[in-house]
């Protein structure tokens, strides 16, 4: 029997591949970045389907408003039962590391590993700031 890797083992592996992982994830995010995600539910669903098909390691997609409040349902790239569909609407995520980094950046940002509230496991997140052309 092989023991499951510990969090320390996972973080050690992460640091070994950090730059490559960040580059890959930031490339994925750049590929789906579109202001259509702000207002078009079908565009969000297509983006989640694309993630699932091409990047199975990316598993959640949702949008926050400028205050860090979640304004869309979780779009999951798998059929996981670990997260209730629709959970998260109106959740304040303004103190999450991905929001704080993206708020202050004009490019895609990727976090260091942290414990996911949604998945209840270590994860990294990537985020970017979309600006509606009408409001700037």
PDB file of C-alpha atoms in Angstrom:
ATOM      1  CA  UNK A   1       0.000   0.000   0.000  1.00  0.00           C
ATOM      2  CA  UNK A   2       1.308   3.457  -0.907  1.00  0.00           C
ATOM      3  CA  UNK A   3       0.601   6.309   1.455  1.00  0.00           C
ATOM      4  CA  UNK A   4      -1.059   9.417   0.075  1.00  0.00           C
ATOM      5  CA  UNK A   5       1.348  12.325  -0.271  1.00  0.00           C
ATOM      6  CA  UNK A   6       1.321  14.782   2.604  1.00  0.00           C
ATOM      7  CA  UNK A   7       0.667  18.484   2.156  1.00  0.00           C
ATOM      8  CA  UNK A   8       4.373  19.067   2.657  1.00  0.00           C
ATOM      9  CA  UNK A   9       5.191  16.643  -0.168  1.00  0.00           C
ATOM     10  CA  UNK A  10       2.697  18.399  -2.436  1.00  0.00           C
ATOM     11  CA  UNK A  11       4.102  21.841  -1.635  1.00  0.00           C
ATOM     12  CA  UNK A  12       7.647  20.601  -2.194  1.00  0.00           C
ATOM     13  CA  UNK A  13       6.638  19.271  -5.626  1.00  0.00           C
ATOM     14  CA  UNK A  14       4.836  22.525  -6.365  1.00  0.00           C
ATOM     15  CA  UNK A  15       7.969  24.556  -5.700  1.00  0.00           C
ATOM     16  CA  UNK A  16       9.951  22.315  -8.033  1.00  0.00           C
ATOM     17  CA  UNK A  17       7.539  23.080 -10.919  1.00  0.00           C
ATOM     18  CA  UNK A  18       6.237  26.484  -9.797  1.00  0.00           C
ATOM     19  CA  UNK A  19       7.353  28.585 -12.768  1.00  0.00           C
ATOM     20  CA  UNK A  20       6.110  26.106 -15.365  1.00  0.00           C
ATOM     21  CA  UNK A  21       2.787  25.656 -13.530  1.00  0.00           C
ATOM     22  CA  UNK A  22       2.208  29.411 -13.291  1.00  0.00           C
ATOM     23  CA  UNK A  23       3.097  29.898 -16.951  1.00  0.00           C
ATOM     24  CA  UNK A  24       0.656  27.175 -18.017  1.00  0.00           C
ATOM     25  CA  UNK A  25      -2.205  28.404 -15.840  1.00  0.00           C
ATOM     26  CA  UNK A  26      -1.704  32.028 -16.857  1.00  0.00           C
ATOM     27  CA  UNK A  27      -1.751  30.953 -20.506  1.00  0.00           C
ATOM     28  CA  UNK A  28      -5.045  29.126 -19.933  1.00  0.00           C
ATOM     29  CA  UNK A  29      -6.563  32.201 -18.296  1.00  0.00           C
ATOM     30  CA  UNK A  30      -5.394  34.471 -21.094  1.00  0.00           C
ATOM     31  CA  UNK A  31      -7.077  32.103 -23.540  1.00  0.00           C
ATOM     32  CA  UNK A  32     -10.502  32.496 -21.941  1.00  0.00           C
ATOM     33  CA  UNK A  33     -10.225  36.190 -21.004  1.00  0.00           C
ATOM     34  CA  UNK A  34     -13.164  37.981 -22.551  1.00  0.00           C
ATOM     35  CA  UNK A  35     -15.543  40.684 -21.416  1.00  0.00           C
ATOM     36  CA  UNK A  36     -18.307  38.414 -22.778  1.00  0.00           C
ATOM     37  CA  UNK A  37     -17.871  36.445 -19.535  1.00  0.00           C
ATOM     38  CA  UNK A  38     -19.319  39.396 -17.625  1.00  0.00           C
ATOM     39  CA  UNK A  39     -22.768  39.368 -19.205  1.00  0.00           C
ATOM     40  CA  UNK A  40     -23.115  36.183 -21.238  1.00  0.00           C
ATOM     41  CA  UNK A  41     -23.995  33.022 -19.315  1.00  0.00           C
ATOM     42  CA  UNK A  42     -23.505  30.905 -22.459  1.00  0.00           C
ATOM     43  CA  UNK A  43     -19.967  32.308 -22.846  1.00  0.00           C
ATOM     44  CA  UNK A  44     -19.187  31.337 -19.238  1.00  0.00           C
ATOM     45  CA  UNK A  45     -20.501  27.808 -19.840  1.00  0.00           C
ATOM     46  CA  UNK A  46     -18.431  27.516 -23.036  1.00  0.00           C
ATOM     47  CA  UNK A  47     -15.342  28.680 -21.138  1.00  0.00           C
ATOM     48  CA  UNK A  48     -15.915  26.051 -18.425  1.00  0.00           C
ATOM     49  CA  UNK A  49     -16.467  23.345 -21.073  1.00  0.00           C
ATOM     50  CA  UNK A  50     -13.247  24.385 -22.818  1.00  0.00           C
ATOM     51  CA  UNK A  51     -11.371  24.174 -19.524  1.00  0.00           C
ATOM     52  CA  UNK A  52     -12.789  20.711 -18.855  1.00  0.00           C
ATOM     53  CA  UNK A  53     -11.940  19.430 -22.315  1.00  0.00           C
ATOM     54  CA  UNK A  54      -8.454  20.871 -22.690  1.00  0.00           C
ATOM     55  CA  UNK A  55      -7.274  21.465 -19.128  1.00  0.00           C
ATOM     56  CA  UNK A  56      -8.786  18.905 -16.735  1.00  0.00           C
ATOM     57  CA  UNK A  57      -6.668  20.199 -13.850  1.00  0.00           C
ATOM     58  CA  UNK A  58      -8.632  23.490 -13.905  1.00  0.00           C
ATOM     59  CA  UNK A  59     -11.857  22.784 -12.093  1.00  0.00           C
ATOM     60  CA  UNK A  60     -13.781  25.935 -11.101  1.00  0.00           C
ATOM     61  CA  UNK A  61     -14.757  29.106 -12.895  1.00  0.00           C
ATOM     62  CA  UNK A  62     -16.710  31.980 -11.397  1.00  0.00           C
ATOM     63  CA  UNK A  63     -16.856  35.758 -11.530  1.00  0.00           C
ATOM     64  CA  UNK A  64     -16.575  38.306  -8.749  1.00  0.00           C
ATOM     65  CA  UNK A  65     -17.681  41.910  -8.913  1.00  0.00           C
ATOM     66  CA  UNK A  66     -15.293  44.797  -8.230  1.00  0.00           C
ATOM     67  CA  UNK A  67     -15.927  44.437  -4.485  1.00  0.00           C
ATOM     68  CA  UNK A  68     -15.038  40.720  -4.447  1.00  0.00           C
ATOM     69  CA  UNK A  69     -18.616  39.420  -4.222  1.00  0.00           C
ATOM     70  CA  UNK A  70     -19.295  36.281  -6.272  1.00  0.00           C
ATOM     71  CA  UNK A  71     -21.891  37.125  -8.944  1.00  0.00           C
ATOM     72  CA  UNK A  72     -22.044  33.831 -10.871  1.00  0.00           C
ATOM     73  CA  UNK A  73     -22.564  30.227  -9.886  1.00  0.00           C
ATOM     74  CA  UNK A  74     -19.604  27.891  -9.700  1.00  0.00           C
ATOM     75  CA  UNK A  75     -19.071  26.418 -13.142  1.00  0.00           C
ATOM     76  CA  UNK A  76     -17.349  23.122 -12.519  1.00  0.00           C
ATOM     77  CA  UNK A  77     -15.238  21.364 -15.089  1.00  0.00           C
ATOM     78  CA  UNK A  78     -16.083  17.965 -13.628  1.00  0.00           C
ATOM     79  CA  UNK A  79     -19.091  16.237 -12.130  1.00  0.00           C
ATOM     80  CA  UNK A  80     -17.747  16.512  -8.622  1.00  0.00           C
ATOM     81  CA  UNK A  81     -20.160  16.090  -5.779  1.00  0.00           C
ATOM     82  CA  UNK A  82     -17.776  17.932  -3.449  1.00  0.00           C
ATOM     83  CA  UNK A  83     -19.348  21.261  -4.323  1.00  0.00           C
ATOM     84  CA  UNK A  84     -23.032  22.000  -4.459  1.00  0.00           C
ATOM     85  CA  UNK A  85     -23.982  23.424  -7.836  1.00  0.00           C
ATOM     86  CA  UNK A  86     -24.884  27.065  -7.541  1.00  0.00           C
ATOM     87  CA  UNK A  87     -23.155  27.465  -4.204  1.00  0.00           C
ATOM     88  CA  UNK A  88     -21.242  30.639  -3.808  1.00  0.00           C
ATOM     89  CA  UNK A  89     -23.542  33.315  -5.203  1.00  0.00           C
ATOM     90  CA  UNK A  90     -23.197  36.496  -3.128  1.00  0.00           C
ATOM     91  CA  UNK A  91     -20.224  35.107  -1.173  1.00  0.00           C
ATOM     92  CA  UNK A  92     -17.724  37.722  -0.141  1.00  0.00           C
ATOM     93  CA  UNK A  93     -14.373  36.639  -1.522  1.00  0.00           C
ATOM     94  CA  UNK A  94     -12.744  40.047  -1.174  1.00  0.00           C
ATOM     95  CA  UNK A  95     -10.030  38.728   1.147  1.00  0.00           C
ATOM     96  CA  UNK A  96      -9.112  35.668  -0.920  1.00  0.00           C
ATOM     97  CA  UNK A  97      -5.542  35.748  -2.254  1.00  0.00           C
ATOM     98  CA  UNK A  98      -6.575  35.564  -5.929  1.00  0.00           C
ATOM     99  CA  UNK A  99      -8.934  38.559  -5.613  1.00  0.00           C
ATOM    100  CA  UNK A 100      -6.436  40.725  -3.761  1.00  0.00           C
ATOM    101  CA  UNK A 101      -3.718  40.009  -6.334  1.00  0.00           C
ATOM    102  CA  UNK A 102      -5.954  40.504  -9.392  1.00  0.00           C
ATOM    103  CA  UNK A 103      -7.477  43.717  -8.041  1.00  0.00           C
ATOM    104  CA  UNK A 104      -4.060  45.360  -8.005  1.00  0.00           C
ATOM    105  CA  UNK A 105      -2.785  43.985 -11.316  1.00  0.00           C
ATOM    106  CA  UNK A 106      -3.408  44.542 -15.014  1.00  0.00           C
ATOM    107  CA  UNK A 107      -2.306  41.016 -15.911  1.00  0.00           C
ATOM    108  CA  UNK A 108      -3.203  37.441 -15.030  1.00  0.00           C
ATOM    109  CA  UNK A 109      -2.118  36.498 -11.518  1.00  0.00           C
ATOM    110  CA  UNK A 110      -1.582  33.088  -9.949  1.00  0.00           C
ATOM    111  CA  UNK A 111      -1.481  32.407  -6.228  1.00  0.00           C
ATOM    112  CA  UNK A 112       0.831  30.310  -4.167  1.00  0.00           C
ATOM    113  CA  UNK A 113      -0.793  27.136  -2.732  1.00  0.00           C
ATOM    114  CA  UNK A 114      -3.557  27.701  -0.206  1.00  0.00           C
ATOM    115  CA  UNK A 115      -6.361  25.663   1.305  1.00  0.00           C
ATOM    116  CA  UNK A 116      -9.460  25.903  -0.898  1.00  0.00           C
ATOM    117  CA  UNK A 117     -12.744  26.611   0.854  1.00  0.00           C
ATOM    118  CA  UNK A 118     -14.610  25.140  -2.125  1.00  0.00           C
ATOM    119  CA  UNK A 119     -12.619  21.918  -2.579  1.00  0.00           C
ATOM    120  CA  UNK A 120     -11.259  21.514   0.946  1.00  0.00           C
ATOM    121  CA  UNK A 121      -7.790  20.745  -0.365  1.00  0.00           C
ATOM    122  CA  UNK A 122      -4.653  22.576  -1.421  1.00  0.00           C
ATOM    123  CA  UNK A 123      -4.979  24.490  -4.648  1.00  0.00           C
ATOM    124  CA  UNK A 124      -3.628  27.393  -6.613  1.00  0.00           C
ATOM    125  CA  UNK A 125      -5.872  29.917  -8.307  1.00  0.00           C
ATOM    126  CA  UNK A 126      -5.473  32.196 -11.231  1.00  0.00           C
ATOM    127  CA  UNK A 127      -7.449  35.362 -11.786  1.00  0.00           C
ATOM    128  CA  UNK A 128      -7.618  38.413 -13.990  1.00  0.00           C
ATOM    129  CA  UNK A 129      -9.464  41.680 -13.906  1.00  0.00           C
ATOM    130  CA  UNK A 130     -12.064  42.162 -16.643  1.00  0.00           C
ATOM    131  CA  UNK A 131     -13.172  45.686 -17.291  1.00  0.00           C
ATOM    132  CA  UNK A 132     -16.453  46.378 -19.001  1.00  0.00           C
ATOM    133  CA  UNK A 133     -15.731  48.694 -21.908  1.00  0.00           C
ATOM    134  CA  UNK A 134     -18.778  50.795 -21.048  1.00  0.00           C
ATOM    135  CA  UNK A 135     -17.665  51.507 -17.484  1.00  0.00           C
ATOM    136  CA  UNK A 136     -13.895  51.484 -18.055  1.00  0.00           C
TER     137      UNK A 136
END
